[in-house]
Coordinates of C-alpha atoms in Angstrom, one line a residue:
Chain M
M1 CA 59.5 177.9 83.2
S2 CA 62.3 175.6 84.1
L3 CA 60.8 174.6 87.4
A4 CA 58.0 172.6 85.7
I5 CA 60.5 170.1 84.4
P6 CA 61.5 167.4 86.9
F7 CA 65.2 167.0 87.6
K8 CA 66.1 170.2 85.9
P9 CA 68.4 172.0 88.3
K10 CA 68.6 175.7 89.1
P11 CA 71.7 177.1 87.5
S12 CA 74.9 176.4 89.4
I13 CA 78.5 176.5 88.5
L14 CA 79.1 173.2 90.1
P15 CA 79.6 170.3 87.7
G16 CA 78.4 166.7 87.9
F17 CA 74.7 167.2 88.0
G18 CA 74.1 164.8 85.1
L19 CA 76.5 162.2 86.3
S20 CA 75.3 162.1 89.9
L21 CA 71.7 162.1 88.8
G22 CA 72.5 159.2 86.4
I23 CA 74.2 157.1 89.0
T24 CA 71.6 157.8 91.7
L25 CA 68.6 157.1 89.6
T26 CA 70.1 154.0 88.0
G27 CA 71.1 152.6 91.4
L28 CA 67.8 153.5 93.0
S29 CA 65.7 152.1 90.1
L30 CA 67.6 148.8 89.8
I31 CA 68.0 148.0 93.5
V32 CA 64.9 149.5 95.1
L33 CA 62.1 150.8 92.8
I34 CA 61.8 148.2 90.0
P35 CA 61.9 145.3 92.5
L36 CA 59.2 147.0 94.7
A37 CA 57.2 147.6 91.5
A38 CA 57.4 143.9 90.7
L39 CA 56.0 143.2 94.2
L40 CA 53.0 145.4 93.7
L41 CA 52.5 144.1 90.1
R42 CA 52.5 140.5 91.3
A43 CA 50.1 141.3 94.2
A44 CA 47.8 143.2 91.8
S45 CA 47.7 140.4 89.3
A46 CA 46.6 137.8 91.8
D47 CA 43.0 136.5 91.6
P48 CA 40.8 138.9 93.7
N49 CA 38.9 136.0 95.3
E50 CA 42.2 134.4 96.4
I51 CA 43.4 137.7 97.7
L52 CA 40.3 138.1 99.8
E53 CA 40.5 134.6 101.1
L54 CA 44.1 134.9 102.0
V55 CA 43.8 138.3 103.7
T56 CA 40.8 137.3 105.7
S57 CA 42.0 133.8 106.7
A58 CA 42.2 133.2 110.4
R59 CA 46.0 132.5 110.2
T60 CA 46.8 135.7 108.4
L61 CA 44.6 137.8 110.7
A62 CA 46.2 136.1 113.8
A63 CA 49.7 137.0 112.4
L64 CA 48.5 140.5 111.5
R65 CA 47.2 141.1 115.1
L66 CA 50.4 139.7 116.6
S67 CA 52.8 141.6 114.4
F68 CA 51.1 145.0 114.8
G69 CA 49.9 144.5 118.4
A70 CA 53.2 143.3 119.8
A71 CA 55.1 146.0 117.8
F72 CA 52.8 148.6 119.2
L73 CA 53.2 147.5 122.8
A74 CA 57.0 147.1 122.3
A75 CA 57.2 150.7 120.9
L76 CA 55.1 151.9 123.9
L77 CA 57.4 150.3 126.4
N78 CA 60.4 151.7 124.5
A79 CA 58.9 155.1 124.6
V80 CA 58.6 155.0 128.4
F81 CA 62.1 153.5 129.0
G82 CA 63.6 155.5 126.2
L83 CA 62.5 158.7 127.7
M84 CA 63.9 157.7 131.1
I85 CA 67.2 156.5 129.7
A86 CA 67.6 159.6 127.6
W87 CA 67.0 161.7 130.7
L88 CA 69.5 159.6 132.6
L89 CA 72.2 160.2 129.9
V90 CA 71.5 163.9 129.5
R91 CA 70.9 165.0 133.1
H92 CA 72.9 162.7 135.3
E93 CA 76.6 162.1 135.7
F94 CA 77.7 158.6 136.7
P95 CA 80.8 156.5 136.2
G96 CA 80.9 154.7 132.8
K97 CA 78.4 157.1 131.2
R98 CA 80.2 157.2 127.9
L99 CA 80.3 153.5 127.8
V100 CA 76.6 153.2 128.4
D101 CA 75.9 155.8 125.8
A102 CA 77.9 154.0 123.2
A103 CA 76.3 150.7 124.1
I104 CA 72.8 152.0 123.4
D105 CA 73.3 151.3 119.7
L106 CA 74.1 147.7 120.2
P107 CA 70.7 146.5 118.9
F108 CA 71.5 148.4 115.6
A109 CA 75.0 146.8 115.3
L110 CA 74.3 143.3 116.5
P111 CA 73.1 141.1 113.6
T112 CA 69.5 140.1 114.1
A113 CA 70.2 136.4 114.0
V114 CA 72.6 136.7 116.9
A115 CA 70.1 138.7 118.9
G116 CA 67.5 136.0 118.0
V117 CA 69.4 133.0 119.2
A118 CA 70.7 134.9 122.3
L119 CA 67.2 136.0 123.3
A120 CA 65.8 132.5 122.7
A121 CA 68.6 131.1 124.9
I122 CA 67.8 133.6 127.7
Y123 CA 64.1 133.2 127.7
A124 CA 63.8 129.4 126.9
P125 CA 62.3 127.3 129.8
N126 CA 65.9 126.2 130.6
G127 CA 67.4 129.6 130.1
W128 CA 68.7 132.2 132.5
I129 CA 65.4 134.1 132.8
G130 CA 63.1 131.5 131.3
G131 CA 64.3 129.1 134.0
L132 CA 63.6 131.6 136.7
V133 CA 60.0 132.1 135.7
A134 CA 59.3 128.5 134.6
P135 CA 58.5 127.3 138.2
L136 CA 55.9 130.0 138.4
G137 CA 54.2 128.6 135.3
V138 CA 55.2 131.5 133.1
K139 CA 56.4 130.8 129.6
I140 CA 58.1 133.6 127.6
A141 CA 60.0 132.0 124.7
Y142 CA 57.8 130.3 122.1
T143 CA 54.8 132.5 123.1
P144 CA 53.6 136.0 122.0
A145 CA 55.5 137.3 125.0
G146 CA 58.7 136.2 123.4
V147 CA 57.8 138.1 120.2
F148 CA 57.2 141.2 122.3
I149 CA 60.6 140.8 124.1
A150 CA 62.5 140.6 120.7
M151 CA 60.6 143.6 119.4
V152 CA 61.6 145.6 122.5
F153 CA 65.2 144.7 121.9
V154 CA 65.3 145.8 118.2
G155 CA 63.4 149.0 118.8
M156 CA 65.3 150.1 121.9
P157 CA 67.7 152.7 120.6
F158 CA 65.2 154.7 118.5
V159 CA 63.4 156.7 121.2
I160 CA 66.6 157.3 123.2
R161 CA 68.4 158.6 120.1
T162 CA 65.6 160.9 119.0
V163 CA 64.8 162.3 122.5
Q164 CA 68.4 162.7 123.7
P165 CA 69.4 165.7 121.6
V166 CA 66.1 167.5 122.3
L167 CA 66.6 167.1 126.1
A168 CA 70.3 168.2 125.7
E169 CA 69.2 171.4 124.0
A170 CA 66.3 172.2 126.4
E171 CA 66.9 174.9 128.9
T172 CA 66.6 173.8 132.5
D173 CA 65.5 177.3 133.5
V174 CA 61.8 176.6 133.0
E175 CA 62.0 173.5 135.1
E176 CA 63.8 175.4 137.8
A177 CA 61.2 178.2 137.7
A178 CA 58.4 175.7 138.0
A179 CA 60.1 174.0 141.0
L180 CA 60.6 177.4 142.6
L181 CA 57.0 178.2 142.1
G182 CA 56.2 175.1 144.1
A183 CA 55.3 172.6 141.3
S184 CA 55.7 169.0 142.4
R185 CA 58.2 166.8 140.5
M186 CA 55.4 164.8 138.8
R187 CA 53.7 168.0 137.7
I188 CA 57.0 169.3 136.2
V189 CA 57.5 166.1 134.3
F190 CA 54.0 166.2 132.8
T191 CA 53.5 169.9 132.2
V192 CA 57.0 171.2 131.5
I193 CA 59.3 168.4 130.2
L194 CA 56.9 166.0 128.4
P195 CA 55.3 168.6 126.1
G196 CA 58.8 169.8 125.0
V197 CA 60.0 166.3 124.0
M198 CA 56.7 165.1 122.6
P199 CA 57.4 165.5 118.9
A200 CA 60.8 163.7 119.3
L201 CA 59.2 161.0 121.4
L202 CA 56.6 160.3 118.8
T203 CA 59.2 160.2 116.0
G204 CA 61.1 157.6 118.1
F205 CA 58.0 155.7 118.7
V206 CA 57.2 155.5 115.0
L207 CA 60.7 154.4 114.1
A208 CA 60.6 151.7 116.8
F209 CA 57.1 150.6 115.8
A210 CA 58.0 150.4 112.0
R211 CA 61.2 148.5 112.8
A212 CA 59.4 146.0 115.0
I213 CA 56.7 145.3 112.4
G214 CA 59.2 144.3 109.8
E215 CA 61.6 142.5 112.1
Y216 CA 62.3 138.9 111.3
G217 CA 65.7 137.6 112.4
S218 CA 65.5 138.4 116.1
V219 CA 61.9 137.3 116.4
I220 CA 61.7 133.9 114.7
F221 CA 64.0 132.1 117.1
I222 CA 62.3 133.1 120.3
A223 CA 58.8 133.1 118.8
G224 CA 58.6 129.3 118.3
N225 CA 56.4 130.0 115.3
V226 CA 53.3 128.2 116.4
P227 CA 50.5 128.7 113.8
M228 CA 47.7 131.0 115.1
V229 CA 49.7 131.8 118.3
S230 CA 53.2 133.1 117.7
E231 CA 53.5 133.5 113.9
I232 CA 54.5 137.0 112.7
L233 CA 53.6 138.4 109.2
P234 CA 57.1 138.3 107.8
L235 CA 57.2 134.6 108.6
L236 CA 54.0 133.9 106.7
I237 CA 55.7 135.5 103.7
V238 CA 58.6 133.1 104.1
I239 CA 56.3 130.1 104.5
R240 CA 54.4 131.1 101.2
L241 CA 57.7 131.4 99.4
E242 CA 58.8 127.9 100.6
Q243 CA 55.6 126.6 99.1
F244 CA 56.4 128.5 95.8
D245 CA 53.2 130.5 96.3
Y246 CA 54.7 133.7 94.9
A247 CA 51.3 135.5 94.6
G248 CA 50.4 134.7 98.2
A249 CA 53.7 136.0 99.4
A250 CA 53.3 139.1 97.4
V251 CA 49.8 139.7 98.7
I252 CA 50.8 139.3 102.3
A253 CA 53.8 141.6 101.8
T254 CA 51.7 144.3 100.1
L255 CA 49.1 144.0 102.9
M256 CA 51.9 144.5 105.4
L257 CA 53.4 147.5 103.6
V258 CA 49.9 149.2 103.2
V259 CA 48.9 148.7 106.9
A260 CA 52.3 149.9 108.1
F261 CA 52.3 153.0 105.9
V262 CA 48.7 153.9 106.9
L263 CA 49.6 153.6 110.6
I264 CA 52.8 155.5 110.3
A265 CA 51.1 158.3 108.3
A266 CA 48.5 158.5 111.1
I267 CA 51.1 158.8 113.8
N268 CA 53.0 161.4 111.7
A269 CA 49.8 163.4 111.4
L270 CA 49.4 163.2 115.2
Q271 CA 53.0 164.4 115.5
G272 CA 52.3 167.3 113.2
W273 CA 49.3 168.2 115.3
T274 CA 51.3 168.0 118.5
R275 CA 54.0 170.2 117.2
H276 CA 51.5 172.7 115.8
R277 CA 49.6 172.8 119.1
L278 CA 52.7 173.2 121.2
G279 CA 54.1 175.8 118.7
D280 CA 51.0 177.9 119.2
A281 CA 51.0 177.5 123.0
Chain C
M1 CA 70.5 182.3 141.3
R2 CA 73.4 179.9 141.9
D3 CA 72.3 179.3 145.4
L4 CA 68.8 178.6 144.2
R5 CA 70.1 176.0 141.8
L6 CA 72.2 174.4 144.4
S7 CA 69.2 174.1 146.8
L8 CA 67.2 172.6 143.9
R9 CA 69.8 170.0 143.3
A10 CA 70.0 169.3 147.0
S11 CA 66.3 168.8 147.3
S12 CA 66.7 165.8 144.9
G13 CA 69.5 164.3 146.9
R14 CA 71.1 161.0 146.4
S15 CA 69.2 159.1 149.1
D16 CA 65.9 160.1 147.6
P17 CA 63.9 156.8 147.1
A18 CA 62.3 158.1 143.8
R19 CA 65.7 158.8 142.4
L20 CA 67.0 155.4 143.4
L21 CA 64.0 153.7 141.8
F22 CA 64.6 155.7 138.6
F23 CA 68.3 154.6 138.5
A24 CA 67.3 151.0 139.2
L25 CA 64.7 150.9 136.5
C26 CA 67.0 152.5 133.9
F27 CA 70.0 150.3 134.6
G28 CA 67.8 147.2 135.0
F29 CA 66.3 147.7 131.6
L30 CA 69.8 148.3 130.0
A31 CA 71.2 145.2 131.7
L32 CA 68.3 143.1 130.6
F33 CA 68.4 144.2 126.9
L34 CA 72.0 145.1 126.3
L35 CA 74.3 143.2 128.6
L36 CA 72.4 139.9 128.9
P37 CA 72.2 139.0 125.2
L38 CA 75.9 139.7 124.7
L39 CA 76.8 137.8 127.8
V40 CA 74.8 134.8 126.9
T41 CA 76.3 134.7 123.4
F42 CA 79.8 134.3 124.7
V43 CA 78.9 132.1 127.6
E44 CA 77.1 129.6 125.3
A45 CA 79.9 129.9 122.7
F46 CA 82.4 128.7 125.3
S47 CA 80.0 126.4 127.1
R48 CA 81.8 123.3 125.8
G49 CA 85.3 124.6 126.1
V50 CA 87.8 126.5 124.0
G51 CA 88.6 123.5 122.0
V52 CA 85.0 123.0 120.7
Y53 CA 84.8 126.8 120.1
L54 CA 87.9 126.8 117.9
D55 CA 86.8 123.6 116.1
S56 CA 83.5 125.2 115.3
L57 CA 85.2 128.1 113.7
A58 CA 87.6 125.9 111.8
D59 CA 84.8 123.8 110.3
P60 CA 84.8 124.0 106.5
D61 CA 81.2 125.2 106.4
A62 CA 82.0 128.0 108.9
R63 CA 85.0 129.0 106.9
S64 CA 83.0 129.1 103.7
A65 CA 80.4 131.2 105.5
I66 CA 83.1 133.7 106.6
R67 CA 84.5 133.9 103.1
L68 CA 81.0 134.4 101.6
T69 CA 80.2 137.1 104.1
L70 CA 83.4 139.0 103.4
L71 CA 82.9 138.7 99.7
V72 CA 79.3 140.0 99.8
A73 CA 80.3 143.0 101.9
A74 CA 83.3 143.6 99.6
I75 CA 81.0 143.9 96.6
A76 CA 78.0 145.6 98.3
V77 CA 79.7 148.2 100.4
P78 CA 81.8 149.9 97.6
L79 CA 78.8 150.0 95.3
N80 CA 76.8 151.7 98.0
V81 CA 79.6 154.1 98.6
V82 CA 79.6 155.2 94.9
I83 CA 75.8 155.5 94.8
G84 CA 75.8 157.2 98.2
I85 CA 78.4 159.8 97.2
A86 CA 76.6 160.5 93.9
A87 CA 73.2 160.9 95.7
A88 CA 74.7 163.2 98.3
W89 CA 76.4 165.4 95.7
L90 CA 73.1 165.6 93.8
V91 CA 70.9 166.3 96.7
A92 CA 73.2 168.6 98.7
R93 CA 74.7 170.6 95.8
F94 CA 71.8 171.2 93.4
E95 CA 68.3 172.4 93.8
F96 CA 65.8 170.7 91.6
R97 CA 62.2 169.7 91.5
G98 CA 61.7 166.2 93.0
R99 CA 64.6 166.5 95.4
Q100 CA 62.6 165.9 98.5
L101 CA 60.9 162.9 96.9
L102 CA 64.3 161.5 95.9
V103 CA 65.5 161.8 99.5
S104 CA 62.4 159.9 100.7
L105 CA 62.9 157.2 98.1
I106 CA 66.6 156.7 99.1
D107 CA 65.4 156.2 102.7
L108 CA 62.6 153.8 101.6
P109 CA 64.5 150.5 102.3
F110 CA 64.7 151.4 106.0
S111 CA 60.9 151.1 106.2
V112 CA 60.6 147.9 104.3
S113 CA 60.8 144.5 106.1
P114 CA 64.0 142.6 105.3
V115 CA 61.9 139.7 104.3
I116 CA 60.2 141.8 101.6
A117 CA 63.6 143.0 100.5
G118 CA 64.4 139.4 99.7
L119 CA 61.0 138.6 98.3
V120 CA 61.1 141.2 95.6
Y121 CA 64.2 139.6 94.0
I122 CA 62.5 136.2 94.1
L123 CA 59.5 137.7 92.3
L124 CA 61.9 139.1 89.6
F125 CA 64.5 136.4 89.2
G126 CA 63.1 133.3 90.9
A127 CA 62.1 130.2 88.9
Q128 CA 58.5 131.5 88.6
G129 CA 59.6 135.1 88.6
Y130 CA 59.2 137.6 85.8
F131 CA 62.7 137.0 84.4
G132 CA 63.0 133.4 85.7
P133 CA 62.4 131.5 82.5
W134 CA 64.8 133.8 80.5
L135 CA 67.5 133.4 83.1
K136 CA 67.1 129.6 83.1
A137 CA 67.3 129.5 79.4
H138 CA 70.5 131.4 79.5
D139 CA 71.9 129.5 82.4
I140 CA 72.2 132.5 84.7
E141 CA 71.8 132.0 88.4
I142 CA 70.7 135.0 90.5
V143 CA 68.4 133.6 93.2
F144 CA 70.0 131.0 95.5
A145 CA 73.4 132.2 94.4
L146 CA 75.8 135.0 95.0
P147 CA 74.2 137.7 92.8
G148 CA 70.9 137.4 94.7
I149 CA 72.6 137.7 98.1
V150 CA 74.5 140.8 96.9
L151 CA 71.3 142.4 95.5
A152 CA 69.4 141.7 98.8
T153 CA 72.3 143.2 100.8
L154 CA 72.4 146.2 98.5
F155 CA 68.7 146.8 99.1
V156 CA 68.9 146.7 102.9
T157 CA 72.1 148.8 103.1
F158 CA 71.1 151.3 100.4
P159 CA 70.4 154.4 102.6
F160 CA 73.4 154.2 105.0
V161 CA 76.1 156.1 103.1
A162 CA 73.8 158.7 101.6
R163 CA 72.0 159.5 104.8
E164 CA 75.3 160.3 106.6
L165 CA 76.7 162.4 103.8
I166 CA 73.6 164.4 102.7
P167 CA 73.1 166.4 106.0
H168 CA 76.9 166.9 106.4
M169 CA 77.4 168.2 102.8
Q170 CA 74.3 170.4 103.2
A171 CA 75.6 171.9 106.4
L172 CA 79.0 172.7 104.7
G173 CA 77.4 174.4 101.7
G174 CA 79.0 174.6 98.3
S175 CA 81.1 177.7 98.6
E176 CA 84.4 176.0 98.9
E177 CA 83.8 174.0 95.8
E178 CA 82.7 177.1 93.9
A179 CA 85.9 178.8 95.0
A180 CA 88.1 175.9 93.8
L181 CA 86.3 176.0 90.4
M182 CA 86.7 179.7 90.0
L183 CA 90.4 179.3 90.7
G184 CA 90.5 177.0 87.7
A185 CA 90.4 173.5 89.3
S186 CA 88.6 170.9 87.2
G187 CA 85.4 169.3 88.5
W188 CA 87.1 166.0 89.4
R189 CA 90.0 167.8 91.1
T190 CA 87.6 169.9 93.1
F191 CA 85.6 166.8 94.1
L192 CA 88.7 164.8 95.1
H193 CA 90.7 167.6 96.9
V194 CA 87.9 169.7 98.4
S195 CA 84.6 167.8 98.7
L196 CA 85.8 164.4 99.7
P197 CA 88.3 165.5 102.4
N198 CA 85.7 167.7 103.9
V199 CA 83.3 164.8 104.5
K200 CA 85.7 162.0 105.0
W201 CA 84.7 161.2 108.6
S202 CA 81.0 161.1 107.9
L203 CA 81.7 158.9 104.9
L204 CA 83.7 156.6 107.1
Y205 CA 80.9 156.6 109.6
G206 CA 78.4 155.7 106.9
V207 CA 80.7 152.9 105.5
L208 CA 81.1 151.5 109.0
L209 CA 77.3 151.2 109.6
C210 CA 76.7 150.0 106.0
N211 CA 79.4 147.3 106.5
A212 CA 78.0 146.1 109.8
R213 CA 74.5 145.7 108.3
A214 CA 75.9 144.1 105.1
M215 CA 77.8 141.4 107.1
G216 CA 75.0 140.9 109.6
E217 CA 71.9 140.9 107.4
F218 CA 69.7 137.9 108.0
G219 CA 66.1 138.2 106.8
A220 CA 66.7 139.4 103.2
V221 CA 69.6 137.2 102.6
S222 CA 67.8 134.1 104.1
V223 CA 65.0 134.5 101.6
V224 CA 67.2 134.8 98.5
S225 CA 70.0 132.5 99.4
G226 CA 68.3 129.1 99.7
R227 CA 70.6 128.5 102.7
I228 CA 72.7 125.9 101.0
R229 CA 75.4 124.8 103.5
G230 CA 78.9 125.7 102.6
V231 CA 77.7 127.4 99.4
T232 CA 75.2 130.2 99.9
A233 CA 75.2 130.3 103.7
T234 CA 76.5 133.6 105.1
L235 CA 77.6 133.8 108.7
P236 CA 74.1 134.8 110.1
L237 CA 72.6 132.0 108.1
Q238 CA 75.2 129.6 109.4
V239 CA 74.1 130.5 112.9
E240 CA 70.5 129.6 112.0
I241 CA 71.5 126.3 110.4
L242 CA 73.6 125.2 113.4
Y243 CA 71.0 126.4 115.9
N244 CA 68.2 124.5 114.1
E245 CA 70.4 121.3 114.2
Y246 CA 70.6 121.8 118.0
N247 CA 74.3 122.3 117.7
T248 CA 74.1 125.2 120.2
A249 CA 77.8 125.6 121.0
A250 CA 78.8 125.8 117.4
A251 CA 75.9 128.2 116.6
F252 CA 76.9 130.5 119.4
A253 CA 80.6 130.2 118.4
V254 CA 79.7 131.6 114.9
A255 CA 77.4 134.1 116.5
S256 CA 80.2 135.3 118.8
L257 CA 82.2 136.3 115.7
L258 CA 79.3 138.5 114.6
A259 CA 78.9 139.8 118.1
M260 CA 82.6 140.8 118.0
L261 CA 82.0 142.5 114.7
A262 CA 79.2 144.5 116.3
L263 CA 81.4 145.4 119.3
L264 CA 84.2 146.5 117.0
T265 CA 81.7 148.6 115.0
L266 CA 80.5 150.3 118.1
V267 CA 84.0 151.0 119.3
L268 CA 85.0 152.5 116.0
K269 CA 81.8 154.5 115.8
S270 CA 82.3 155.9 119.2
I271 CA 85.9 156.9 118.4
L272 CA 84.6 158.7 115.3
E273 CA 81.9 160.4 117.3
W274 CA 84.3 161.5 120.1
R275 CA 87.3 162.6 118.0
F276 CA 85.5 164.1 115.1
A277 CA 82.4 165.3 117.0
D278 CA 82.4 168.7 115.3
S279 CA 82.1 167.5 111.7
I280 CA 79.8 164.5 112.4
A281 CA 77.7 166.3 115.0
A282 CA 77.1 169.1 112.5
A283 CA 75.7 166.5 110.2
R284 CA 73.7 164.5 112.9
G285 CA 72.0 167.6 114.4
H286 CA 69.7 167.9 111.4

């Protein structure tokens, strides 16, 4: 019963199983798995009372709310605009389309520190946009709104890139049939197009959400990092580390990982349900 | 049917206000989040003239940051290429129990915050970390030094090469390699003359993205580097140091170098996608 043994391959004439397994497992263990295990170990060995106190402290809870809340809203906005832009790129022709398509990946390619200082400069009270809204009494940089803006930036390409191929493969016949049968444009969008792209849209949403929760570089410059107001969770980890409170940093990091994985699992379950339901329909 | 389609097209003509609103919203969003950040970077970089810009880049700390960034990428990227190729060969050419788990674990660094990627190495090798005292006794520096920066970079860039290669190699299948082996080629010869040439463009694609991230990583590196000016400050950290000193023009001058790296990456990536669409698209479709 060879299948019962992990990493025992089905017979193949191709060589290199042992070597590639050795390199992969060594690299994965040394770089990723052992360090992450050290994190969990350190968090688990912290004093339970201290863990409870840290996790339920007002400052941690405020950062938790901001990180997850702003990331959720940013992913939501990216879902709406991502769907629209994917539609624009698949169904419309316009001059410079290839350039726009290539530029979509800029937030992936631009180092986060550069995005961070650029966004801070744009939305600061004396910046291009910050200066425009300042007379109206609106502040963007150094408030939760700034955190939101930065999270929209880093999550932007995900929905576009997951929805785009699905839209490109979708047949336009059904939409045309619906239009011929007299359906309004809004009705076509909500009953024909949206159900077809829903699983891809949710995937993109999860990726954008997860990225925004963990984001550090592009957020901290525009956030202003005011305790209880515009501090994100990753920043709290950095602050603990600067105080040499390794256990505290490990506890916050573990909290962040656990909450993120639970939320992502929940959305994935929702996605499975959507796909299942649409598959049956 | 053709006439029907044409009339459908016509019914959503160009002057349609809903259509104009749709275009305005899309391009407005793109301009706000793509064009504006790039534009402000270069405008701020040259805000005090070309002379100040060039001086900022010629500054010894800036040059040390450039050297360190190149060095870190030169170590981390080749290591990731070796691991990525090994992982792709393993996952795409053999069936074994635990394969799906392995793929998920390879992708794991993408869902971990960069700050946590830095933190884990502090917990292992920092002064109060698990190996801290031993390292101190043997006078080995990992954290706040080059090895820590390289490790953190390796962590955040770990999935890039493997995730481009795996779907491509899976799509190709192993029959060509099997044929080469049956004709008497050795395993290495088969790998070098059959497998690698088949996936060279996806490999290059993966290397490109891996390199861009390696040179631009901020969060993970900032945690492990200690941000010592001229010693452990990479380019992104140098941007932060200068920005926090209110030396805006210099900060954006250094940032503009990284922005140019990002633009170059996008151009090369697009060229790869357009010219070798068949081989890369085959891989990306999955």
